[in-house]
Coordinates of C-alpha atoms in Angstrom, one line a residue:
Chain A
M225 CA -2.7 9.4 44.6
A226 CA -3.1 6.5 42.1
A227 CA -6.0 4.4 42.5
K228 CA -5.9 0.9 43.5
P229 CA -5.8 -1.6 41.0
R230 CA -9.1 -3.6 40.8
A231 CA -9.7 -7.1 39.6
Q232 CA -12.0 -6.8 36.6
A233 CA -12.9 -9.3 33.9
P234 CA -11.0 -9.2 30.7
P235 CA -12.5 -7.0 28.1
R236 CA -14.9 -9.2 25.9
P237 CA -13.2 -9.3 22.5
P238 CA -15.8 -7.5 19.8
G239 CA -17.3 -9.3 17.1
A240 CA -15.0 -10.3 14.1
V241 CA -16.8 -8.3 11.7
R242 CA -16.8 -5.0 14.2
R243 CA -13.4 -6.0 14.8
W244 CA -12.3 -6.1 11.0
L245 CA -14.1 -2.8 10.3
R246 CA -12.5 -1.1 13.1
G247 CA -9.3 -2.3 12.1
H248 CA -9.6 -0.7 8.3
R249 CA -10.9 2.4 10.0
Q250 CA -7.9 2.7 12.1
A251 CA -5.7 1.8 9.3
I252 CA -7.2 4.5 7.3
A253 CA -6.9 7.2 10.2
Q254 CA -3.4 6.0 10.7
T255 CA -2.6 6.4 7.0
L256 CA -3.8 10.0 7.0
R257 CA -1.9 10.8 10.2
H258 CA 1.3 9.8 8.7
V259 CA 0.5 11.5 5.5
R260 CA -0.2 14.7 7.4
A261 CA 3.0 14.2 9.5
A262 CA 5.2 14.3 6.1
P263 CA 3.1 16.0 3.5
L264 CA 6.0 16.9 1.3
G265 CA 7.3 13.3 1.1
T266 CA 4.0 12.1 0.2
L267 CA 3.3 14.8 -2.4
L268 CA 6.9 14.2 -3.9
T269 CA 6.1 10.3 -4.2
A270 CA 2.7 11.0 -5.6
A271 CA 4.4 13.5 -8.4
V272 CA 6.9 11.0 -9.4
V273 CA 4.2 8.3 -9.8
G274 CA 1.7 11.1 -11.5
L275 CA 4.7 12.0 -13.9
T276 CA 5.2 8.5 -14.9
L277 CA 1.8 7.8 -15.5
A278 CA 1.2 11.0 -17.6
L279 CA 3.5 9.8 -20.4
P280 CA 1.3 6.9 -21.5
A281 CA -1.9 8.9 -20.8
A282 CA -0.6 11.6 -22.9
L283 CA 0.7 9.2 -25.8
H284 CA -3.1 7.9 -25.6
V285 CA -4.4 11.1 -26.1
L286 CA -2.1 11.9 -29.0
V287 CA -2.9 8.4 -31.0
R288 CA -6.5 8.9 -30.0
N289 CA -6.5 12.5 -31.9
A290 CA -4.6 11.3 -34.7
G291 CA -6.9 8.4 -35.2
E292 CA -10.0 10.3 -35.4
V293 CA -8.5 12.9 -37.7
S294 CA -7.6 10.1 -40.0
S295 CA -11.0 8.6 -39.6
A296 CA -12.4 11.8 -40.9
W297 CA -10.1 11.7 -43.8
Q298 CA -11.2 8.2 -44.6
G299 CA -14.6 9.6 -45.1
A300 CA -13.5 12.0 -47.7
V301 CA -11.7 9.7 -50.0
Q302 CA -12.3 10.2 -53.6
V303 CA -11.5 8.4 -56.7
S304 CA -10.5 10.5 -59.8
F305 CA -11.2 9.3 -63.4
Y306 CA -9.1 10.9 -65.8
L307 CA -10.8 10.9 -69.1
E308 CA -9.5 10.4 -72.9
D309 CA -9.0 14.0 -74.5
A310 CA -11.5 12.7 -77.3
V311 CA -14.4 12.5 -75.0
S312 CA -16.6 15.6 -75.2
A313 CA -18.1 17.7 -72.5
A314 CA -21.3 16.0 -73.1
E315 CA -20.3 12.6 -73.2
G316 CA -18.1 13.2 -69.8
A317 CA -21.2 14.7 -68.2
A318 CA -23.3 11.5 -69.3
L319 CA -20.8 9.1 -68.1
A320 CA -20.7 11.2 -64.8
A321 CA -24.5 10.7 -64.7
T322 CA -23.9 6.9 -65.5
L323 CA -21.1 6.4 -62.7
K324 CA -23.5 8.1 -60.2
A325 CA -26.3 5.5 -60.8
D326 CA -23.9 3.0 -59.2
A327 CA -25.2 1.9 -55.7
Q328 CA -21.8 1.9 -54.1
V329 CA -21.4 5.6 -55.5
N330 CA -22.4 8.6 -53.3
D331 CA -21.7 11.4 -55.8
T332 CA -19.8 12.5 -59.2
R333 CA -18.7 15.7 -60.2
Y334 CA -17.5 16.2 -63.9
I335 CA -14.9 18.7 -64.4
S336 CA -14.5 19.7 -68.0
R337 CA -10.8 20.6 -69.4
E338 CA -11.7 24.2 -69.5
A339 CA -13.0 23.9 -66.0
A340 CA -9.9 22.1 -64.8
L341 CA -7.5 24.8 -66.4
A342 CA -9.5 27.7 -65.0
E343 CA -9.2 26.0 -61.3
F344 CA -5.7 25.5 -61.9
R345 CA -5.1 29.1 -63.1
A346 CA -6.7 30.4 -60.1
H347 CA -5.1 28.2 -57.5
S348 CA -1.9 27.1 -58.9
G349 CA 0.0 30.3 -59.4
F350 CA 1.4 29.4 -62.7
A351 CA -1.3 31.5 -64.7
N352 CA 1.5 33.2 -66.6
A353 CA 3.1 29.8 -67.7
L354 CA -0.1 28.6 -68.7
D355 CA -0.4 31.4 -71.2
L356 CA 2.8 30.5 -73.0
L357 CA 1.0 26.9 -73.7
D358 CA -0.5 26.2 -77.2
E359 CA -3.4 24.3 -76.1
N360 CA -5.1 23.1 -72.7
P361 CA -2.7 20.2 -71.3
L362 CA -5.3 19.2 -68.4
P363 CA -7.9 16.2 -69.2
A364 CA -11.2 16.3 -68.3
V365 CA -11.9 14.6 -65.1
I366 CA -14.7 12.6 -63.0
V367 CA -14.5 12.9 -59.5
L368 CA -16.2 10.1 -57.6
T369 CA -17.4 10.0 -54.0
P370 CA -18.1 6.4 -52.7
E371 CA -20.7 5.6 -50.3
D372 CA -19.2 6.1 -46.8
D373 CA -19.7 2.8 -45.2
L374 CA -17.4 1.2 -48.3
S375 CA -14.5 -0.9 -47.5
R376 CA -11.1 -0.2 -48.9
E377 CA -11.5 -3.2 -51.2
A378 CA -14.9 -2.3 -52.2
I379 CA -13.8 1.2 -53.3
T380 CA -11.1 -0.6 -55.3
A381 CA -13.3 -2.7 -56.9
V382 CA -15.6 0.2 -58.1
M383 CA -12.5 2.0 -59.3
Q384 CA -11.4 -1.2 -61.2
R385 CA -14.7 -1.5 -62.7
H386 CA -15.3 1.8 -64.0
A387 CA -11.6 2.4 -65.2
A388 CA -12.2 -0.4 -67.8
R389 CA -14.7 2.0 -69.6
P390 CA -13.2 3.2 -73.0
E391 CA -13.7 6.7 -72.1
V392 CA -11.4 6.5 -69.0
A393 CA -7.8 6.9 -69.5
F394 CA -6.7 6.1 -66.1
A395 CA -8.4 6.0 -62.5
K396 CA -6.3 7.3 -59.5
L397 CA -7.4 6.1 -55.6
D398 CA -5.0 8.2 -53.6
Q399 CA -5.1 6.1 -50.1
Q400 CA -1.7 5.1 -49.6
W401 CA -0.7 7.7 -47.4
L402 CA -3.6 7.1 -45.2
E403 CA -2.8 3.5 -45.0
R404 CA 0.7 4.5 -43.9
L405 CA -0.5 6.5 -41.2
H406 CA -2.9 4.0 -39.8
A407 CA 0.2 1.5 -39.8
L408 CA 2.2 4.1 -37.9
L409 CA -0.5 4.6 -35.5
R410 CA -1.3 0.9 -35.0
L411 CA 2.7 0.8 -34.3
V412 CA 2.6 3.8 -31.8
N413 CA -0.4 2.1 -30.1
R414 CA 1.6 -0.9 -29.6
A415 CA 4.7 0.9 -28.4
I416 CA 2.3 2.6 -25.9
T417 CA 1.0 -0.7 -24.4
L418 CA 4.9 -1.7 -24.1
V419 CA 5.6 1.9 -22.7
A420 CA 2.6 1.4 -20.3
L421 CA 4.0 -2.2 -18.9
G422 CA 7.3 -0.7 -18.2
I423 CA 6.0 2.4 -16.6
G424 CA 3.7 0.3 -14.5
I425 CA 6.5 -2.1 -13.3
A426 CA 8.4 1.3 -12.6
V427 CA 5.4 2.4 -10.5
I428 CA 5.3 -0.6 -8.6
I429 CA 9.0 -0.4 -7.9
I430 CA 8.8 3.4 -6.9
I431 CA 5.6 2.8 -4.3
G432 CA 7.3 -0.6 -3.2
N433 CA 10.7 1.5 -2.4
T434 CA 8.8 4.0 -0.7
L435 CA 7.1 1.7 1.8
R436 CA 10.2 -0.4 2.4
L437 CA 12.1 2.9 3.6
E438 CA 8.8 3.7 5.6
I439 CA 8.8 0.1 7.2
E440 CA 12.7 0.4 8.0
R441 CA 11.8 3.9 9.6
R442 CA 9.0 2.5 11.6
R443 CA 10.7 -0.9 12.7
D444 CA 10.5 -0.3 16.3
E445 CA 7.2 0.4 16.1
I446 CA 6.3 -2.8 14.3
V447 CA 8.3 -4.5 16.6
V448 CA 6.3 -3.2 19.5
M449 CA 3.2 -4.0 18.0
K450 CA 4.1 -7.6 17.0
L451 CA 5.1 -8.1 20.8
I452 CA 1.8 -6.8 22.2
G453 CA -0.2 -9.2 19.8
A454 CA -0.8 -7.3 16.8
S455 CA -1.4 -9.7 13.8
A456 CA 0.5 -9.4 10.5
R457 CA -2.7 -8.0 8.8
F458 CA -3.3 -5.4 11.5
I459 CA 0.3 -4.1 11.0
Q460 CA 0.2 -4.5 7.0
R461 CA -3.1 -2.3 6.8
P462 CA -1.6 1.1 7.2
F463 CA 1.1 0.3 4.6
L464 CA -1.1 -1.1 2.2
Y465 CA -3.7 2.0 2.5
T466 CA -0.4 4.0 2.0
G467 CA 0.4 2.3 -1.3
V468 CA -3.2 2.7 -2.6
L469 CA -3.1 6.3 -1.6
L470 CA 0.1 7.2 -3.5
G471 CA -1.1 5.2 -6.5
L472 CA -4.6 7.0 -6.6
M473 CA -2.7 10.6 -6.1
G474 CA -0.5 9.5 -8.9
G475 CA -3.4 8.7 -11.1
V476 CA -5.4 11.9 -10.3
L477 CA -2.0 13.9 -10.9
A478 CA -1.5 12.0 -14.0
W479 CA -5.0 13.1 -15.3
T480 CA -5.0 16.6 -14.2
L481 CA -1.6 17.1 -15.9
V482 CA -3.0 15.6 -19.2
Q483 CA -6.3 17.5 -19.2
A484 CA -4.2 20.6 -18.5
L485 CA -1.9 19.8 -21.6
V486 CA -5.1 19.2 -23.8
L487 CA -6.7 22.4 -22.6
A488 CA -3.5 24.5 -23.3
L489 CA -3.0 22.9 -27.0
T490 CA -7.0 23.2 -27.6
G491 CA -6.8 26.8 -29.1
P492 CA -3.8 26.2 -31.4
A493 CA -4.9 22.9 -32.5
A494 CA -8.4 24.5 -33.5
Y495 CA -6.7 27.2 -35.4
F496 CA -4.4 24.7 -37.2
A497 CA -7.6 22.8 -38.2
S498 CA -9.4 26.0 -39.5
L499 CA -6.6 26.7 -41.7
Y500 CA -7.5 23.4 -43.4
G501 CA -11.2 24.1 -43.4
S502 CA -12.0 22.0 -40.5
D503 CA -13.6 22.4 -37.3
Y504 CA -11.9 19.5 -35.6
A505 CA -11.6 20.0 -31.7
L506 CA -8.7 18.1 -29.6
A507 CA -10.2 15.4 -27.5
G508 CA -8.9 14.8 -24.1
L509 CA -8.8 11.5 -22.3
G510 CA -12.6 10.8 -22.2
W511 CA -14.3 8.7 -19.4
D512 CA -12.9 5.2 -20.4
A513 CA -9.5 6.6 -20.4
S514 CA -9.7 8.7 -17.5
L515 CA -11.1 5.7 -15.4
G516 CA -8.3 3.9 -17.0
V517 CA -5.7 6.3 -15.5
L518 CA -7.2 6.4 -11.8
A519 CA -7.7 2.5 -11.9
G520 CA -4.5 2.1 -13.2
G521 CA -2.9 4.3 -10.5
L522 CA -5.0 2.7 -7.9
M523 CA -4.0 -1.1 -9.2
L524 CA -0.1 -0.2 -9.3
G525 CA -0.1 1.4 -5.7
T526 CA -1.8 -1.7 -4.4
A527 CA 0.4 -4.0 -6.2
G528 CA 3.6 -2.0 -5.1
A529 CA 2.5 -2.2 -1.6
L530 CA 1.7 -5.9 -1.7
W531 CA 4.8 -6.8 -3.4
T532 CA 6.9 -4.8 -0.5
V533 CA 4.9 -5.1 2.5
K534 CA 4.4 -8.8 3.2
R535 CA 8.2 -9.5 2.2
H536 CA 9.4 -6.8 4.6
L537 CA 7.3 -6.9 7.3
A538 CA 7.9 -11.0 7.7
G539 CA 11.6 -9.7 8.3
V540 CA 10.8 -7.5 11.4
E541 CA 11.2 -9.9 14.3
P542 CA 10.2 -8.9 17.8
R543 CA 12.7 -9.7 20.5
F544 CA 12.8 -8.9 24.4
S545 CA 16.4 -8.4 24.3
G546 CA 19.8 -10.2 23.2
P547 CA 19.6 -13.8 22.9
G548 CA 21.3 -15.5 25.7
S549 CA 20.2 -12.8 28.2
Chain B
M215 CA -4.3 -24.3 45.7
N216 CA -4.6 -22.2 42.2
P217 CA -4.1 -24.3 39.1
P218 CA -0.9 -24.0 37.2
L219 CA -0.8 -20.8 34.7
V220 CA 2.8 -21.4 33.3
E221 CA 4.3 -24.9 33.3
F222 CA 8.0 -25.9 32.1
E223 CA 8.5 -29.2 31.8
R224 CA 12.2 -30.2 31.5
V225 CA 12.8 -27.5 28.9
T226 CA 16.2 -27.2 27.2
H227 CA 16.8 -24.6 24.8
R228 CA 19.9 -23.5 22.9
Y229 CA 20.7 -20.6 20.3
P230 CA 22.1 -21.8 16.8
G231 CA 25.6 -22.3 17.3
G232 CA 25.5 -21.4 21.1
H233 CA 25.5 -23.3 24.5
D234 CA 22.6 -24.4 26.2
V235 CA 20.7 -21.3 27.8
L236 CA 18.2 -23.6 29.7
T237 CA 19.0 -27.0 30.8
D238 CA 16.2 -29.4 31.8
A239 CA 14.6 -26.5 33.4
S240 CA 11.0 -27.0 35.3
L241 CA 8.9 -24.2 36.8
R242 CA 5.5 -23.6 37.6
L243 CA 3.7 -20.5 38.4
N244 CA 0.2 -20.9 39.6
L245 CA -2.8 -18.5 38.7
G246 CA -2.8 -15.3 40.6
E247 CA 0.8 -15.9 41.7
M248 CA 3.7 -13.2 41.3
A249 CA 7.3 -14.6 41.2
F250 CA 10.6 -13.4 40.4
L251 CA 13.1 -14.8 38.0
T252 CA 16.8 -13.6 39.0
G253 CA 20.2 -14.5 37.7
A254 CA 23.1 -12.8 36.3
S255 CA 23.2 -11.1 33.1
G256 CA 23.1 -13.7 30.2
A257 CA 22.0 -16.5 32.7
G258 CA 18.7 -16.8 30.3
K259 CA 16.1 -15.0 32.2
S260 CA 15.0 -13.3 29.0
T261 CA 15.1 -16.6 26.9
L262 CA 12.6 -18.0 29.8
L263 CA 10.5 -15.1 29.1
K264 CA 10.6 -15.6 25.3
L265 CA 9.6 -18.9 25.4
I266 CA 6.6 -18.0 27.4
A267 CA 5.6 -15.3 24.9
R268 CA 6.4 -17.5 22.1
L269 CA 9.3 -15.3 20.7
E270 CA 11.3 -18.7 20.8
V271 CA 10.4 -22.0 20.8
A272 CA 12.2 -24.6 23.1
N273 CA 14.4 -27.2 21.5
R274 CA 13.4 -29.9 24.2
G275 CA 10.8 -30.0 26.9
Q276 CA 7.3 -28.4 27.0
V277 CA 6.0 -25.1 28.0
R278 CA 2.4 -25.0 28.7
V279 CA 0.3 -21.7 29.5
N280 CA -3.0 -22.0 30.8
G281 CA -2.9 -25.9 29.8
Q282 CA -1.8 -24.9 26.2
N283 CA 1.3 -26.0 24.8
V284 CA 2.8 -22.9 23.4
A285 CA 5.0 -24.3 20.9
A286 CA 2.2 -26.2 19.2
L287 CA 0.6 -22.8 18.5
A288 CA 0.1 -22.2 14.7
P289 CA 2.0 -19.1 13.7
R290 CA -1.4 -17.1 12.9
H291 CA -2.4 -18.0 16.3
V292 CA 0.6 -16.5 17.9
P293 CA -0.7 -12.9 18.0
D294 CA -4.3 -13.9 19.4
Y295 CA -2.1 -15.8 22.2
R296 CA 0.2 -12.7 22.8
Q297 CA -3.0 -10.4 23.4
H298 CA -3.7 -12.6 26.7
L299 CA -0.3 -11.6 28.0
G300 CA 1.1 -8.2 29.1
L301 CA 4.9 -7.6 28.4
I302 CA 7.1 -5.0 30.3
F303 CA 10.6 -4.1 29.1
Q304 CA 13.6 -2.9 30.6
Q305 CA 13.7 -0.2 27.4
F306 CA 10.0 0.5 28.0
N307 CA 9.5 0.3 24.1
L308 CA 7.0 3.0 24.2
L309 CA 6.2 4.7 20.7
Y310 CA 7.4 8.3 20.8
D311 CA 5.4 9.8 18.2
R312 CA 2.2 9.3 20.0
S313 CA 0.7 10.5 23.3
V314 CA 0.7 8.5 26.6
F315 CA -3.0 7.8 26.0
D316 CA -2.4 6.4 22.3
N317 CA 0.6 4.3 23.8
V318 CA -1.6 2.8 26.4
A319 CA -4.6 2.3 23.8
L320 CA -2.6 0.4 21.4
P321 CA -3.3 -3.0 22.6
L322 CA -6.9 -2.4 22.8
R323 CA -6.9 -0.8 19.2
I324 CA -5.3 -4.3 18.1
Q325 CA -8.2 -6.1 19.7
G326 CA -10.6 -3.9 17.9
H327 CA -12.5 -2.5 20.9
A328 CA -14.7 0.5 20.1
D329 CA -13.4 4.2 20.9
H330 CA -15.5 4.8 23.8
D331 CA -14.4 1.5 25.4
I332 CA -10.8 2.3 24.9
A333 CA -11.3 5.8 26.4
R334 CA -12.6 4.3 29.7
R335 CA -10.2 1.4 30.0
V336 CA -7.1 3.6 29.4
R337 CA -8.1 6.3 31.8
A338 CA -8.4 3.4 34.2
A339 CA -5.1 2.0 33.4
L340 CA -3.4 5.4 33.5
D341 CA -5.3 6.1 36.7
S342 CA -4.0 2.8 38.5
V343 CA -0.3 4.1 37.6
G344 CA -1.1 7.5 38.8
L345 CA -0.5 9.2 35.7
L346 CA -4.2 10.1 34.4
N347 CA -3.2 13.8 34.2
K348 CA -0.3 12.8 32.0
A349 CA -2.7 11.1 29.2
A350 CA -2.1 13.8 26.4
V351 CA 1.6 14.1 27.0
M352 CA 4.4 12.8 24.5
P353 CA 6.4 9.9 26.7
I354 CA 9.7 11.8 25.8
R355 CA 8.7 14.6 28.2
L356 CA 8.3 11.9 31.1
S357 CA 11.0 10.5 33.4
G358 CA 12.3 7.1 33.2
G359 CA 10.0 5.8 36.0
E360 CA 6.9 7.6 34.5
Q361 CA 7.7 5.8 31.0
Q362 CA 7.9 2.6 32.8
R363 CA 4.5 3.4 34.4
V364 CA 3.2 4.0 31.1
G365 CA 4.6 0.8 30.0
V366 CA 2.8 -1.0 33.0
A367 CA -0.3 0.7 32.0
R368 CA -0.2 -0.7 28.5
A369 CA 0.3 -4.2 29.8
V370 CA -2.5 -4.3 32.1
V371 CA -5.0 -2.4 30.1
T372 CA -6.4 -5.6 28.3
R373 CA -6.4 -7.3 31.7
P374 CA -4.1 -10.0 30.6
L375 CA -3.7 -13.6 32.2
L376 CA -0.1 -13.1 33.1
I377 CA 2.3 -10.0 33.0
L378 CA 6.1 -10.7 31.9
A379 CA 8.2 -8.1 33.1
D380 CA 11.8 -8.2 31.7
E381 CA 14.2 -6.0 33.9
P382 CA 11.4 -3.5 34.5
T383 CA 13.6 -1.6 36.8
G384 CA 16.9 -1.9 35.2
N385 CA 16.9 1.8 34.0
L386 CA 15.4 3.2 37.1
D387 CA 16.7 4.4 40.3
H388 CA 16.2 2.6 43.3
D389 CA 13.2 4.6 44.8
T390 CA 11.6 4.6 41.4
A391 CA 12.4 1.1 40.9
L392 CA 10.5 0.3 44.5
G393 CA 7.6 2.3 43.4
V394 CA 7.3 0.0 40.3
M395 CA 7.5 -3.3 42.3
D396 CA 4.9 -1.6 44.7
L397 CA 2.7 -1.2 41.6
F398 CA 3.4 -5.0 40.7
Q399 CA 2.3 -6.0 44.1
R400 CA -0.8 -4.2 44.0
Y401 CA -1.8 -5.6 40.8
N402 CA -1.2 -9.0 42.1
R403 CA -3.2 -8.5 45.1
A404 CA -5.9 -7.5 42.5
G405 CA -5.8 -11.2 41.2
V406 CA -2.9 -10.6 38.2
S407 CA -0.2 -13.3 37.7
L408 CA 3.1 -12.0 37.2
L409 CA 6.8 -13.3 36.4
I410 CA 9.3 -10.7 37.0
A411 CA 13.0 -11.0 35.8
T412 CA 15.5 -9.1 37.5
H413 CA 19.1 -9.2 38.2
A414 CA 18.3 -6.4 41.0
E415 CA 18.5 -9.1 44.1
E416 CA 18.5 -6.2 46.7
L417 CA 15.2 -5.1 45.6
I418 CA 13.6 -8.6 46.0
E419 CA 15.3 -8.8 49.1
Q420 CA 12.8 -6.0 50.3
I421 CA 9.8 -7.8 49.2
E422 CA 8.4 -10.8 51.2
G423 CA 6.1 -13.5 50.5
Y424 CA 6.9 -14.3 46.8
R425 CA 8.9 -17.1 45.2
V426 CA 12.1 -16.6 43.6
F427 CA 13.5 -18.6 40.9
H428 CA 17.1 -18.4 40.3
L429 CA 19.0 -19.2 36.8
D430 CA 22.6 -19.9 37.1
G431 CA 24.5 -21.6 33.9
G432 CA 21.2 -22.4 32.6
H433 CA 19.9 -24.4 35.6
L434 CA 16.5 -23.0 37.3
S435 CA 16.3 -23.6 40.9
L436 CA 13.8 -22.3 43.5
H437 CA 14.2 -19.9 46.5
P438 CA 11.0 -19.8 48.7
S439 CA 10.9 -16.0 49.3
G440 CA 12.7 -12.8 49.0
K441 CA 13.5 -12.6 52.5
A442 CA 14.9 -16.5 52.4
L443 CA 17.0 -15.4 49.5
R444 CA 18.6 -12.9 51.8
H445 CA 19.0 -15.1 54.7
G446 CA 19.9 -18.3 52.6
R447 CA 23.1 -16.6 51.4

């Protein structure tokens, strides 16, 4: 037997802050309930977002590593002074000592004509051909290593200052390829920024469209909630949290993919570097870029949700039944 | 005499491109009163309820609920206003992906009540409609009458100022419909105000002591009671 309805005072509405906090707690719980109800769909959307975000993140890792490698090369810049044939070994060695006294010079190494020939014979593979020559064709060389913190302009000035000496036939600073590499890296960096912008828009559209379909699927529920007094914010919250969750999951997935890629390439890259006498180790995303990927996913998810939810929920109007009835 | 809870003052309403659904309609429902609204299908019963629930705004005239002109409510205040109403629908409008308990709890969750408070009030509401033992059941597993009782429990769980029911028995057989009407009478005896739109005049004829408003061609008229409705014809 049903209990007799009793007249009671209407429930006292809770305080605004408590109501707000409960609203968010309920929205999070509802979001997680919907994720649990359709885990595959959620994972697929997050996977699409993750793969999309992984592209600029992987390009960033590539450029970062190329930049670090080229910086290491930058520190090894040397200037070669090719000496006149008439300069004796003693004069050459004395000149090397003079150049080393320059405050902007870190070190000098004098390579005599004989030493240059011996080195060439040992490493070039043309030993037999050299035997056919009447005389040593190689000049003596002073290899100058500038101080580490010198700019490209300062190194050029050092080279020009000492190239004017009568003992020097000509001097050479072979850094052009490095400058070209840096220019290429700057270009790629700019391209990554543009790609990231395009991908950001794509992620917003992906998440927005997912939420639009979800709103359509739950149209009846939204109508009922509007009819019984749910505010726009109350209805929007679970959808906004879904967008945030998808973005965050995508960010985590992108980070995992890129770090896995780096891990997979670390061994081969280390071996490759060792062939050039380097102990360079491949760098991953780092803290700053990792936070960037996660925050990027989070922000794009939020933006996609905000872009869609307000617009589409406003179009869901409650009704008792058909007009005129 | 109780103060008026709902007042229609010479209200006229027309949908865009249509004819007048309501013409110069005046109505007064007192606090604690239960009344019926009858008329043929398309007579404007739902429109009248929509005007009270602020789902429509009258073209002319004024609709006041508890002294407040509902047309003057800012859109952001409409949800708060609707939280003071209990709405019951012909199609039940239940959420079929959640349990009976969660359906009835929804208005309280919207209002931000604590879980323990929600549990207590939902149990009381389900007890009042005789469905306490079905709290964990999904609505799809219930009969039409039971689903409507879930709708009634959802409408009363917040102790609203006024319950608006739009053809609440339209999808129910005669005996089940009488059971729902009996439920409404019991709520009314407990002090709840109700306005019930129905075209099932044969049901009203069996209920005495309530005023019956009749809509015909957009014009609203008053019959003194169900019995009078039957004898007056």
